[in-house]
PDB file of C-alpha atoms in Angstrom:
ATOM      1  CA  UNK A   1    -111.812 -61.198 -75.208  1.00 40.00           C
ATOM      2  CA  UNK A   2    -108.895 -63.657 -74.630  1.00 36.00           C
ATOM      3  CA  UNK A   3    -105.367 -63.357 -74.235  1.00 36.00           C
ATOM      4  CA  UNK A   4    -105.087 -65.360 -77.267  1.00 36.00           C
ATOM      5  CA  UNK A   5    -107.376 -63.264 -79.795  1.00 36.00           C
ATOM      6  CA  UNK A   6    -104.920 -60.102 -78.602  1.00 39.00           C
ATOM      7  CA  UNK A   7    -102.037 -62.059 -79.363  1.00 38.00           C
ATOM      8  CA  UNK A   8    -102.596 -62.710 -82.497  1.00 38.00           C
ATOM      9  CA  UNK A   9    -103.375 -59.829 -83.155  1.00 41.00           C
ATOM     10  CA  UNK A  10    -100.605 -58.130 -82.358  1.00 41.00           C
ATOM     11  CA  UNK A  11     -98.563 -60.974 -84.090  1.00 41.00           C
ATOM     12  CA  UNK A  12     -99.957 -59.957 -87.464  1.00 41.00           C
ATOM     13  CA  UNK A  13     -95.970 -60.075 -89.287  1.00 39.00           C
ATOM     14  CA  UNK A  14     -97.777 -58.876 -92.496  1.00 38.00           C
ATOM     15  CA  UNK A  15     -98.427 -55.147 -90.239  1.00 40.00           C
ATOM     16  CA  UNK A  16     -95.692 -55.084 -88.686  1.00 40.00           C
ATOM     17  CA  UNK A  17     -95.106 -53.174 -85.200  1.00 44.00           C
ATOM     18  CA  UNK A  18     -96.102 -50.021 -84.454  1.00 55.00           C
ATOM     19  CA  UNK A  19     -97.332 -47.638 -82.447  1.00 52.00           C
ATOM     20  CA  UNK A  20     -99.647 -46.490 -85.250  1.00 55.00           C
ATOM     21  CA  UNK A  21    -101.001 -50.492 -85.452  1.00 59.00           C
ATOM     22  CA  UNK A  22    -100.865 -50.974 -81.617  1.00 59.00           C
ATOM     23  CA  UNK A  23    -102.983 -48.059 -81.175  1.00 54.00           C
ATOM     24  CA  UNK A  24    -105.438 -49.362 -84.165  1.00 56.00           C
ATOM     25  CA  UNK A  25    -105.607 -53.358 -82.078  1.00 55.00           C
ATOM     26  CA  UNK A  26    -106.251 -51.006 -79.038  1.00 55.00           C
ATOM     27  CA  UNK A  27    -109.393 -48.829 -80.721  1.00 54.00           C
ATOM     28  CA  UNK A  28    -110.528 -51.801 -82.004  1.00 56.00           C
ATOM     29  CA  UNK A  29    -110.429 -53.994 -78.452  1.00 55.00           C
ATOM     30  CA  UNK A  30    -112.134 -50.742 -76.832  1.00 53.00           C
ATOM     31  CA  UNK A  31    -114.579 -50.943 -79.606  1.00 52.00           C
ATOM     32  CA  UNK A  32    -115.553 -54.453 -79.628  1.00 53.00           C
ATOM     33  CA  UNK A  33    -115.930 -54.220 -75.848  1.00 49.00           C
ATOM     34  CA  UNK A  34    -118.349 -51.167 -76.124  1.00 47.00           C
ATOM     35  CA  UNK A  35    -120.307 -53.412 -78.532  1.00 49.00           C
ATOM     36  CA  UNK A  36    -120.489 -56.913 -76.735  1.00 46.00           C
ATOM     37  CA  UNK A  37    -120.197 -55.612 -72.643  1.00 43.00           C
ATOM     38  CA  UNK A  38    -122.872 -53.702 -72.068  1.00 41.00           C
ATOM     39  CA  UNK A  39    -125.661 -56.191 -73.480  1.00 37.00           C
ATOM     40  CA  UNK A  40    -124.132 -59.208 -71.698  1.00 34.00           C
ATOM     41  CA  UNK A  41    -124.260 -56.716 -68.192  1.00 38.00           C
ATOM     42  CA  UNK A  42    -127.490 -54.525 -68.532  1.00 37.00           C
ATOM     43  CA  UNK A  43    -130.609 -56.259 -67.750  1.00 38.00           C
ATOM     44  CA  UNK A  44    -132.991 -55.677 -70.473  1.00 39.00           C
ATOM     45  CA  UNK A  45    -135.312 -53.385 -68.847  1.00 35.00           C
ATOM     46  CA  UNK A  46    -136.354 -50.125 -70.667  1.00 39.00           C
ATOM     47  CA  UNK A  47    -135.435 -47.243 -68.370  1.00 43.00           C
ATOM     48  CA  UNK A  48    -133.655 -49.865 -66.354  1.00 43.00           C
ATOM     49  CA  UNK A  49    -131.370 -50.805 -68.977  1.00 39.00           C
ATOM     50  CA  UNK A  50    -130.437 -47.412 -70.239  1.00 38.00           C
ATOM     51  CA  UNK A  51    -129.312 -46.321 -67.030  1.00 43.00           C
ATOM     52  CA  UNK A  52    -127.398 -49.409 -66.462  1.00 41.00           C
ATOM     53  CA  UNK A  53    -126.125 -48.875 -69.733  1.00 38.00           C
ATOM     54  CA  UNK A  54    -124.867 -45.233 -68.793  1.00 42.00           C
ATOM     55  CA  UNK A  55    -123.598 -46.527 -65.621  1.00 44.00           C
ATOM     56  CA  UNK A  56    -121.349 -49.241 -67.391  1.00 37.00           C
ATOM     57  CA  UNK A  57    -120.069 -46.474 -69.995  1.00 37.00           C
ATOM     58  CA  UNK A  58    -119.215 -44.130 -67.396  1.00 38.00           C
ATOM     59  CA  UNK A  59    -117.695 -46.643 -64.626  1.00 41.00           C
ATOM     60  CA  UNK A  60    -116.105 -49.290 -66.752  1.00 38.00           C
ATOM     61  CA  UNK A  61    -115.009 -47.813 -70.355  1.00 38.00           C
ATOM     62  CA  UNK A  62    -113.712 -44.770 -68.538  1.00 39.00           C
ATOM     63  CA  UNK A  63    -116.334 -42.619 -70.742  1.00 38.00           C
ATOM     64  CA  UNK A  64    -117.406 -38.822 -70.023  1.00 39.00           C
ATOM     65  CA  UNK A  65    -118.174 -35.729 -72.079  1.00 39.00           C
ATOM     66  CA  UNK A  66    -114.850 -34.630 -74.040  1.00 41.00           C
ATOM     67  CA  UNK A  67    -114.180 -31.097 -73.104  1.00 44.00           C
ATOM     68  CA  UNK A  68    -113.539 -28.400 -75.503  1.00 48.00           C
ATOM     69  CA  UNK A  69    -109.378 -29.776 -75.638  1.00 77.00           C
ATOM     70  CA  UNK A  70    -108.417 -32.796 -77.068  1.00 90.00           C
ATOM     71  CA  UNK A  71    -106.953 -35.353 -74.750  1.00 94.00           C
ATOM     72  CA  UNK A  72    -103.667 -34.724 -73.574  1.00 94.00           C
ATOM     73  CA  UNK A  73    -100.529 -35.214 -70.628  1.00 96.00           C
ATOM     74  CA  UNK A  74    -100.128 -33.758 -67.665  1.00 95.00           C
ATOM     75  CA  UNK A  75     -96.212 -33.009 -68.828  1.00 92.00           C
ATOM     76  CA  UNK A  76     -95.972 -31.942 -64.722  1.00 93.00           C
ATOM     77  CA  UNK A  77     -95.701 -35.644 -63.633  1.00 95.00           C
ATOM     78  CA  UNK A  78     -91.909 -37.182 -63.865  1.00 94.00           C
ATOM     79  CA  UNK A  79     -90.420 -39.327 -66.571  1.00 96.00           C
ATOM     80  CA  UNK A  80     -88.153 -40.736 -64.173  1.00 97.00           C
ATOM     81  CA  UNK A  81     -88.920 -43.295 -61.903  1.00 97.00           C
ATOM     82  CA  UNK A  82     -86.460 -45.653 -59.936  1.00 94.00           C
ATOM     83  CA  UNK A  83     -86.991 -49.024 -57.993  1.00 94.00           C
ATOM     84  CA  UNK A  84     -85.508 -51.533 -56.034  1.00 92.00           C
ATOM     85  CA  UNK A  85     -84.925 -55.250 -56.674  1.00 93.00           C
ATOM     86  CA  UNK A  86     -87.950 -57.062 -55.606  1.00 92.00           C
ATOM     87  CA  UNK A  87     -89.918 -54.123 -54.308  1.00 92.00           C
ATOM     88  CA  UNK A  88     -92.994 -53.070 -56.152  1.00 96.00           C
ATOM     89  CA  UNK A  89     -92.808 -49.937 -58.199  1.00 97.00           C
ATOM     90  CA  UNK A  90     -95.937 -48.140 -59.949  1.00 97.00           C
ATOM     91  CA  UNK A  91     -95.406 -46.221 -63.018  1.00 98.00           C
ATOM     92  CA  UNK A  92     -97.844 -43.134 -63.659  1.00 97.00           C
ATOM     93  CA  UNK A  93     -99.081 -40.526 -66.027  1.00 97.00           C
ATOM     94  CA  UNK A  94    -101.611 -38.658 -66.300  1.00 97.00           C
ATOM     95  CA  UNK A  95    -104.204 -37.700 -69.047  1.00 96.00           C
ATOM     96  CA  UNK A  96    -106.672 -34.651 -68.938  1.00 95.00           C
ATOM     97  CA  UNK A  97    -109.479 -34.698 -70.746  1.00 94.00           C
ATOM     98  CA  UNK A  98    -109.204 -38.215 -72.024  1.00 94.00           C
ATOM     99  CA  UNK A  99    -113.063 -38.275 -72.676  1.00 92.00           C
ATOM    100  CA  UNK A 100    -113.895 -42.036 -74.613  1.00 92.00           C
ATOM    101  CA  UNK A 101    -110.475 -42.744 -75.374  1.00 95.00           C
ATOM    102  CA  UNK A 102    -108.280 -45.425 -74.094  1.00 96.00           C
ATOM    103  CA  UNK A 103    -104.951 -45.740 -72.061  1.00 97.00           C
ATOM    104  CA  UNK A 104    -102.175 -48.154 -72.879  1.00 97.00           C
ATOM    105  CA  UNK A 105     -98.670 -48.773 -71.372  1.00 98.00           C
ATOM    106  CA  UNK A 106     -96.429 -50.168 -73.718  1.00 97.00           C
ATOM    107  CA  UNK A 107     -92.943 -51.606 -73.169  1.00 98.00           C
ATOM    108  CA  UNK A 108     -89.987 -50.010 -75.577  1.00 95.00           C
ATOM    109  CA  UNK A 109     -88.143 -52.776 -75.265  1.00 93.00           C
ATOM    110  CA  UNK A 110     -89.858 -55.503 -77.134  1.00 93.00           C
ATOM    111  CA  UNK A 111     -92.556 -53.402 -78.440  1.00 92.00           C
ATOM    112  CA  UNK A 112     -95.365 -55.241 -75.913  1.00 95.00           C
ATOM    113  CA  UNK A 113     -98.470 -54.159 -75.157  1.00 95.00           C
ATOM    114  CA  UNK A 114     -99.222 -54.443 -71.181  1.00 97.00           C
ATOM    115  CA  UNK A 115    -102.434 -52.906 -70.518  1.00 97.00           C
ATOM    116  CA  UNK A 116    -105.026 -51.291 -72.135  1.00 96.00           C
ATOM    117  CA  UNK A 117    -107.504 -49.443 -69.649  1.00 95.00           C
ATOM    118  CA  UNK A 118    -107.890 -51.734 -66.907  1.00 93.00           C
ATOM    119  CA  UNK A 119    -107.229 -54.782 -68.670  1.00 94.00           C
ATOM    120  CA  UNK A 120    -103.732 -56.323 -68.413  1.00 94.00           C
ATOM    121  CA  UNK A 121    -102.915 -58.049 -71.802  1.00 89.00           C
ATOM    122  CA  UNK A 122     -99.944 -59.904 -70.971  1.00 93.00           C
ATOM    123  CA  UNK A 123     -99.169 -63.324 -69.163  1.00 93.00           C
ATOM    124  CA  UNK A 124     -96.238 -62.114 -66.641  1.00 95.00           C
ATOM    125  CA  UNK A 125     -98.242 -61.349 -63.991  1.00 94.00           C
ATOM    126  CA  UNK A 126     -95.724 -59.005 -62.469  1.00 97.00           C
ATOM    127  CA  UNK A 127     -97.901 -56.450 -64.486  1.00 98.00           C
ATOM    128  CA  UNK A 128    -100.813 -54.803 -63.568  1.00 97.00           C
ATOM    129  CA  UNK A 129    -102.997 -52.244 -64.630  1.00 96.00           C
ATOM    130  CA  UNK A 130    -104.669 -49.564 -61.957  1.00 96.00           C
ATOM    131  CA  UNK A 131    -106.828 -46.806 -62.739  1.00 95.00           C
ATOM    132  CA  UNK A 132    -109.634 -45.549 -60.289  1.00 93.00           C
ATOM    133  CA  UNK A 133    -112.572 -44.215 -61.840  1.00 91.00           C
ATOM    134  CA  UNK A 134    -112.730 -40.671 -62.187  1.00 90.00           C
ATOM    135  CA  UNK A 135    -109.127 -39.861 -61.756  1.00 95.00           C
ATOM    136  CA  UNK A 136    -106.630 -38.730 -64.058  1.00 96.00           C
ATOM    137  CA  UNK A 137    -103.645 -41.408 -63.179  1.00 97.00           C
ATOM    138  CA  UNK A 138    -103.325 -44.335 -64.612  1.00 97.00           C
ATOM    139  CA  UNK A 139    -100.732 -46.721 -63.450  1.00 97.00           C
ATOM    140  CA  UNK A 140     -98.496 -49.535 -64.276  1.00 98.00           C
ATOM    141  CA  UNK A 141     -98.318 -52.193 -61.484  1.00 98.00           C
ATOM    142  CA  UNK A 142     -94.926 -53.806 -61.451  1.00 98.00           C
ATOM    143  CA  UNK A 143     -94.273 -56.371 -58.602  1.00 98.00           C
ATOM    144  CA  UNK A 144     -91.205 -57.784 -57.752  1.00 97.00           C
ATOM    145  CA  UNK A 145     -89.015 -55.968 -60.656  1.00 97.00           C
ATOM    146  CA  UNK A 146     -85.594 -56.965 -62.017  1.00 96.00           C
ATOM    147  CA  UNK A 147     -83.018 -55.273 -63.056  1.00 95.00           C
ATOM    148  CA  UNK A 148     -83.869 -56.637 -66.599  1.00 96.00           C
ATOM    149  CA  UNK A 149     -87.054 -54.402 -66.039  1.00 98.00           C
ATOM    150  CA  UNK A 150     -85.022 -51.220 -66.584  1.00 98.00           C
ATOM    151  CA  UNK A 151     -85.843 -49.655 -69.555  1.00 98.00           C
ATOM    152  CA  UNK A 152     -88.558 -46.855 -70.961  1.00 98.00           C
ATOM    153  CA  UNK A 153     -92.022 -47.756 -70.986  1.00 98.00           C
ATOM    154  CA  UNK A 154     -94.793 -45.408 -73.018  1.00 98.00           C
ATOM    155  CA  UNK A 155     -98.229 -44.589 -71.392  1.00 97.00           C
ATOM    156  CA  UNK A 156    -100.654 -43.915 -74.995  1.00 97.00           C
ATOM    157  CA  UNK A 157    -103.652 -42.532 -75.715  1.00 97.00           C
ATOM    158  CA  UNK A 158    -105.672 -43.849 -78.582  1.00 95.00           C
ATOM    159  CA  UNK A 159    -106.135 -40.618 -80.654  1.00 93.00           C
ATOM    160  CA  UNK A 160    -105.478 -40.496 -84.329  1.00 90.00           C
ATOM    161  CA  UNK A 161    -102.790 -40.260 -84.805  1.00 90.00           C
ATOM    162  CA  UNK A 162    -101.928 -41.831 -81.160  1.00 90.00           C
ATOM    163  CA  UNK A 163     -99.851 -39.893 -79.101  1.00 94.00           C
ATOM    164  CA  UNK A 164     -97.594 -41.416 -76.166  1.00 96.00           C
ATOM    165  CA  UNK A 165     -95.876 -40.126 -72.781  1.00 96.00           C
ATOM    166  CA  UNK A 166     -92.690 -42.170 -72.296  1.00 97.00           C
ATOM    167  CA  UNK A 167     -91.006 -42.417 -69.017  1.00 98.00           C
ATOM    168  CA  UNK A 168     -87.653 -44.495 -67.923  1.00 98.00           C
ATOM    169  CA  UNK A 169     -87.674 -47.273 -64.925  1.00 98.00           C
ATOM    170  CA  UNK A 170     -84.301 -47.970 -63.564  1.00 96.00           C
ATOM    171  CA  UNK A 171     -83.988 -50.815 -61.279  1.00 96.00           C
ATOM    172  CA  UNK A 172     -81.172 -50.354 -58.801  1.00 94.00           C
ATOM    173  CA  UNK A 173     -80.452 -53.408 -55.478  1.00 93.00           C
ATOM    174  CA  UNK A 174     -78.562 -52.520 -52.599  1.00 92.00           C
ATOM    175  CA  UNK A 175     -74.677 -51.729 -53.551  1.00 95.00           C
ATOM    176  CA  UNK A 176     -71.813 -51.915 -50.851  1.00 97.00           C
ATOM    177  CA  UNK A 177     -68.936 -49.457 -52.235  1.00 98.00           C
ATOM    178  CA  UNK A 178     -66.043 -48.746 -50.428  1.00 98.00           C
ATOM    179  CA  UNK A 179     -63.952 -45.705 -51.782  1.00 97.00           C
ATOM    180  CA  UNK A 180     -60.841 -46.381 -52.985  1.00 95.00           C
ATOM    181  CA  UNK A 181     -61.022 -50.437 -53.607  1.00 96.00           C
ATOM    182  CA  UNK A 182     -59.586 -52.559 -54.810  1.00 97.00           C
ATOM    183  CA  UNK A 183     -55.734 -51.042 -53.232  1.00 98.00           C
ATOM    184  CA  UNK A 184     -55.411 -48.645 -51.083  1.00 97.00           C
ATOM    185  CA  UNK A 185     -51.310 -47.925 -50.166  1.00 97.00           C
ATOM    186  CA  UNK A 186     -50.746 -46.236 -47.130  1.00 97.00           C
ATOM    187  CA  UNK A 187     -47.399 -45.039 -45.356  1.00 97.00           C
ATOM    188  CA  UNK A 188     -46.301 -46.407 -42.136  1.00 96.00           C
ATOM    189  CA  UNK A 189     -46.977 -44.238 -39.356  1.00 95.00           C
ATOM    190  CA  UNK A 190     -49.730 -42.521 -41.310  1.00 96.00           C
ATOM    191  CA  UNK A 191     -53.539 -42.731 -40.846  1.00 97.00           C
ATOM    192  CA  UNK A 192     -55.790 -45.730 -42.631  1.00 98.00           C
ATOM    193  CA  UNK A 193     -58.897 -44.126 -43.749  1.00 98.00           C
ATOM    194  CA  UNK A 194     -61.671 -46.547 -45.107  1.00 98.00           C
ATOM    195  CA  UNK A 195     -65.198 -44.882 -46.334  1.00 98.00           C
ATOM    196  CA  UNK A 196     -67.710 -47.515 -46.758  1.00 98.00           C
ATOM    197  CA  UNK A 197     -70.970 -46.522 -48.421  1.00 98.00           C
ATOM    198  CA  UNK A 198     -74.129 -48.363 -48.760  1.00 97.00           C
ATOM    199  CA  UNK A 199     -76.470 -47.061 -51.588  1.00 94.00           C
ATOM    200  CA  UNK A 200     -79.967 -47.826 -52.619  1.00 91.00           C
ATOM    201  CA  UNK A 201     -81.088 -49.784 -49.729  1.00 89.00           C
ATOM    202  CA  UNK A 202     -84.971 -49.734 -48.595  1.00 85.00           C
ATOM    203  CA  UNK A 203     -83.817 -48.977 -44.768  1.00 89.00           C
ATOM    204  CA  UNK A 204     -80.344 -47.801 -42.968  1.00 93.00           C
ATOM    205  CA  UNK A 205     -78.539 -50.899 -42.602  1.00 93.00           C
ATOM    206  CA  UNK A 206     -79.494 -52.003 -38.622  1.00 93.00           C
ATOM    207  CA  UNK A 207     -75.645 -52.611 -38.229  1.00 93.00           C
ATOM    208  CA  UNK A 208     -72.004 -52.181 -40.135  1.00 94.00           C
ATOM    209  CA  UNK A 209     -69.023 -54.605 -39.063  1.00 96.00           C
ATOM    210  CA  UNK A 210     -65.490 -54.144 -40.161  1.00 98.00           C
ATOM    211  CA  UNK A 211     -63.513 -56.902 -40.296  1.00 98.00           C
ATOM    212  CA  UNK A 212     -59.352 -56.861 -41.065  1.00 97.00           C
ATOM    213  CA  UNK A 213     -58.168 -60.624 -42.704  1.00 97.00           C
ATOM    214  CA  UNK A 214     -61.898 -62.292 -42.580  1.00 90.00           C
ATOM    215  CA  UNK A 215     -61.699 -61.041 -38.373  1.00 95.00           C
ATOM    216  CA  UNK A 216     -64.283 -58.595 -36.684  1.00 96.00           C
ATOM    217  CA  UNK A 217     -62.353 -55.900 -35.880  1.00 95.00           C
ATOM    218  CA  UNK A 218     -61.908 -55.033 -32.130  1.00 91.00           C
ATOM    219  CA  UNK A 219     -62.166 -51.196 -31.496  1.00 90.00           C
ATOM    220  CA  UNK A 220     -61.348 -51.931 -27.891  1.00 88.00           C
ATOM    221  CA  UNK A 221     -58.181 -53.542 -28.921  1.00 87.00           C
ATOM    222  CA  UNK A 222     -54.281 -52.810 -26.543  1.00 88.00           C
ATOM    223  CA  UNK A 223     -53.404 -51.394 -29.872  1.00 87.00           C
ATOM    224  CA  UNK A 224     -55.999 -48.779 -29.883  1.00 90.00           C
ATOM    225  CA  UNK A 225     -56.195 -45.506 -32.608  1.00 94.00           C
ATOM    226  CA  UNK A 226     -59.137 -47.449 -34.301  1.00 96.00           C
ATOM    227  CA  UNK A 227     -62.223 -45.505 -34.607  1.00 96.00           C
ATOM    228  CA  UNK A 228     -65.502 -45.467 -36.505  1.00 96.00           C
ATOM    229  CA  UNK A 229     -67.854 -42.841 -37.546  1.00 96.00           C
ATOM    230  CA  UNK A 230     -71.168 -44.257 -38.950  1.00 95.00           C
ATOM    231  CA  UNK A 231     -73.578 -41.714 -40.806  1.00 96.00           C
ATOM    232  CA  UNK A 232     -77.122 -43.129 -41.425  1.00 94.00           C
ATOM    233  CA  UNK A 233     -79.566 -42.181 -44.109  1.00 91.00           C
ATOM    234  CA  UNK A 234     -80.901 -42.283 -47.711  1.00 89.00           C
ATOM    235  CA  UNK A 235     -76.811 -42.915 -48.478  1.00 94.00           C
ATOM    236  CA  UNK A 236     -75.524 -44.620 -45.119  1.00 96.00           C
ATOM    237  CA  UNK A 237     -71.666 -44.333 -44.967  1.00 97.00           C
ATOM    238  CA  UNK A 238     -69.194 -46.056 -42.196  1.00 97.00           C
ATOM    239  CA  UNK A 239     -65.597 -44.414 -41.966  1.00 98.00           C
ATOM    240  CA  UNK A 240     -63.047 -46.524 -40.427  1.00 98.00           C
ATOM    241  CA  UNK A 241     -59.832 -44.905 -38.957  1.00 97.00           C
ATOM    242  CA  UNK A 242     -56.581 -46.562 -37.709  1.00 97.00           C
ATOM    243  CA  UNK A 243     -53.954 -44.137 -36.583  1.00 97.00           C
ATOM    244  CA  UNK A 244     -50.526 -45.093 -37.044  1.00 96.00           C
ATOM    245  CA  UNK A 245     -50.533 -47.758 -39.525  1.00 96.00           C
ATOM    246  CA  UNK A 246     -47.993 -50.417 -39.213  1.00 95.00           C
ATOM    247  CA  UNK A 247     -47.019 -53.309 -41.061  1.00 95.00           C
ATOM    248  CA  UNK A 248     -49.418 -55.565 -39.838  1.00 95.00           C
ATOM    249  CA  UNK A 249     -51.987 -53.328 -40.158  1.00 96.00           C
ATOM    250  CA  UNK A 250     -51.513 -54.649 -43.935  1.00 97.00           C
ATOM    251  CA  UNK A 251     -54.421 -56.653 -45.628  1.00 98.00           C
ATOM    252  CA  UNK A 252     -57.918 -57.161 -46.733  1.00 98.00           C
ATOM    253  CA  UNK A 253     -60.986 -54.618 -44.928  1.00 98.00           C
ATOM    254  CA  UNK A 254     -64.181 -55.586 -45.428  1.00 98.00           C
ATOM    255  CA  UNK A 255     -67.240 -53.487 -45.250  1.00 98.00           C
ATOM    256  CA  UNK A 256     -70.354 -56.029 -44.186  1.00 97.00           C
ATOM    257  CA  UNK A 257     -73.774 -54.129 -44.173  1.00 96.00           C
ATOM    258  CA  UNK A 258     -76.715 -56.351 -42.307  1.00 93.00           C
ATOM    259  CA  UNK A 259     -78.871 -55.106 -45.654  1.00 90.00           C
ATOM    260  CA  UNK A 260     -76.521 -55.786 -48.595  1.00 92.00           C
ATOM    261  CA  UNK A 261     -73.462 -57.492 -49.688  1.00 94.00           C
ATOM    262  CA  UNK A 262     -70.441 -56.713 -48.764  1.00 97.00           C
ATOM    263  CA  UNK A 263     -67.413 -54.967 -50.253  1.00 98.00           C
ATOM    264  CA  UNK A 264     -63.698 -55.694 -49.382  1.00 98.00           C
ATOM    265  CA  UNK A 265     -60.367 -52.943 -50.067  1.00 98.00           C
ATOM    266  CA  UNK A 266     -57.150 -54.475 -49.894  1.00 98.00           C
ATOM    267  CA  UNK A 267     -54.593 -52.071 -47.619  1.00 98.00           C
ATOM    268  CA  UNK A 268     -50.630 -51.550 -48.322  1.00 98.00           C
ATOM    269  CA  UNK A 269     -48.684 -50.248 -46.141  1.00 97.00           C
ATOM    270  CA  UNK A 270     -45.376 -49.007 -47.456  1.00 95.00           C
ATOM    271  CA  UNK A 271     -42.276 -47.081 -45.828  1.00 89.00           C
ATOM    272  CA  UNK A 272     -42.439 -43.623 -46.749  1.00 77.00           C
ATOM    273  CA  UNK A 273     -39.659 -42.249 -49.003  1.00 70.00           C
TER     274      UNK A 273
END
């Protein structure tokens, strides 16, 4: 079956769009596969064909005696999943006695229709479908996502009427934040206190550099008071400390993370009342 006779079939403006007439398309793909595959596979032995026949069924269209229950989710797995910019992410549910129905992941967004079983039915090839026989998961593929991939996505099952499992994919990249920004005012003689965090990153950033006016800043300065406490982990923050402020402590601090962008505070310092 081609990309093209889905398309148009899911194109169909006089139906409209669904997840009633999705679900129908989908029935109707698993169907016509059931029909054409297995002849086109199976050599045409007697006993050797029948087998081959059962093999294909049980292997390929995901077929196997339907328990006393209907098909169903496993409402156990999470709905929420979250990625990074350009790192793959799989989306997964999972369906219990699915017997010789099909799986589909749909997007919300623009009503598309990914996958259905194994098959992928759409040309980004970002998007994959993954399913290993025998298993309950079936999973969405998504390589290199963007944030414009954010969204909820539905993982169906072709009963009548169809029922669906949504879950939500949020996309974060790394994000530099220092607390406070933009203005910070501090009064002379007091202590500057700059919190830099770095959220969502894949890895602890290797190193953190301050820098006062575009200038690294020297902790081993004559002036000295200037400390920093870094705190690595899931959520890595840098605190900067300089005791004493002065007027030329005034000006622009810049948090620059090896991982991630960087974020810049601008510091007042003002004479205290």
């Amino acid at each position: 079956m081609s990309i093209n006779y889905l398309s148009e079939m899911l194109c169909d403006k006089s139906e409209g769009i669904n997840r009633r007439n999705i679900m129908q398309k989908v029935m109707k793909i698993n169907h016509d596969e059931k029909e054409r595959r297995p002849a086109t596979r199976c050599p045409a032995l007697a006993r050797g064909a029948v087998t081959c026949l059962r093999n294909f069924r049980t292997d390929f269209l995901e077929e196997w005696p339907t328990p006393g229950t209907g098909p169903h989710f496993d409402t156990s797995m999470p709905s929420n999943f979250t990625g990074l910019v350009g790192n793959t992410v799989d989306l997964v549910c999972k369906v219990k006695n699915l017997g010789n129905r099909t799986v589909s992941w749909v997007r919300h967004r623009d009503i598309h229709l990914l996958t259905v079983g194994r098959y992928t039915y759409t040309s980004d090839q970002r998007f994959e479908a993954k399913h290993s026989p025998h298993t309950e998961e079936w999973k969405l593929i998504i390589r290199y996502p963007q944030r414009k991939d954010t969204g909820y996505y539905e993982c169906q099952i072709s009963t009548t009427p169809p029922i669906g499992h949504p879950v939500y994919l949020t996309i974060v990249e790394p994000e530099t934040i220092i607390v406070g920004a933009p203005d910070l005012f501090v009064n002379k003689g007091s202590t500057i206190n700059l919190t830099c965090l770095v959220k969502y990153a894949p890895d602890p950033p290797p190193t953190m550099i301050w820098r006062h006016n575009s200038e690294d800043i020297n902790f081993d300065s004559p002036r000295g008071g200037v400390s920093l406490v870094t705190e690595k982990g899931k959520e890595t923050s840098s605190r900067l400390m300089i005791q004493n402020a002065v007027s030329s402590d005034s000006g622009v601090y810049t948090c620059k993370p090896s991982n991630a962008n960087p974020s810049s505070i601008r510091v007042h310092i003002i004479k205290a009342n």
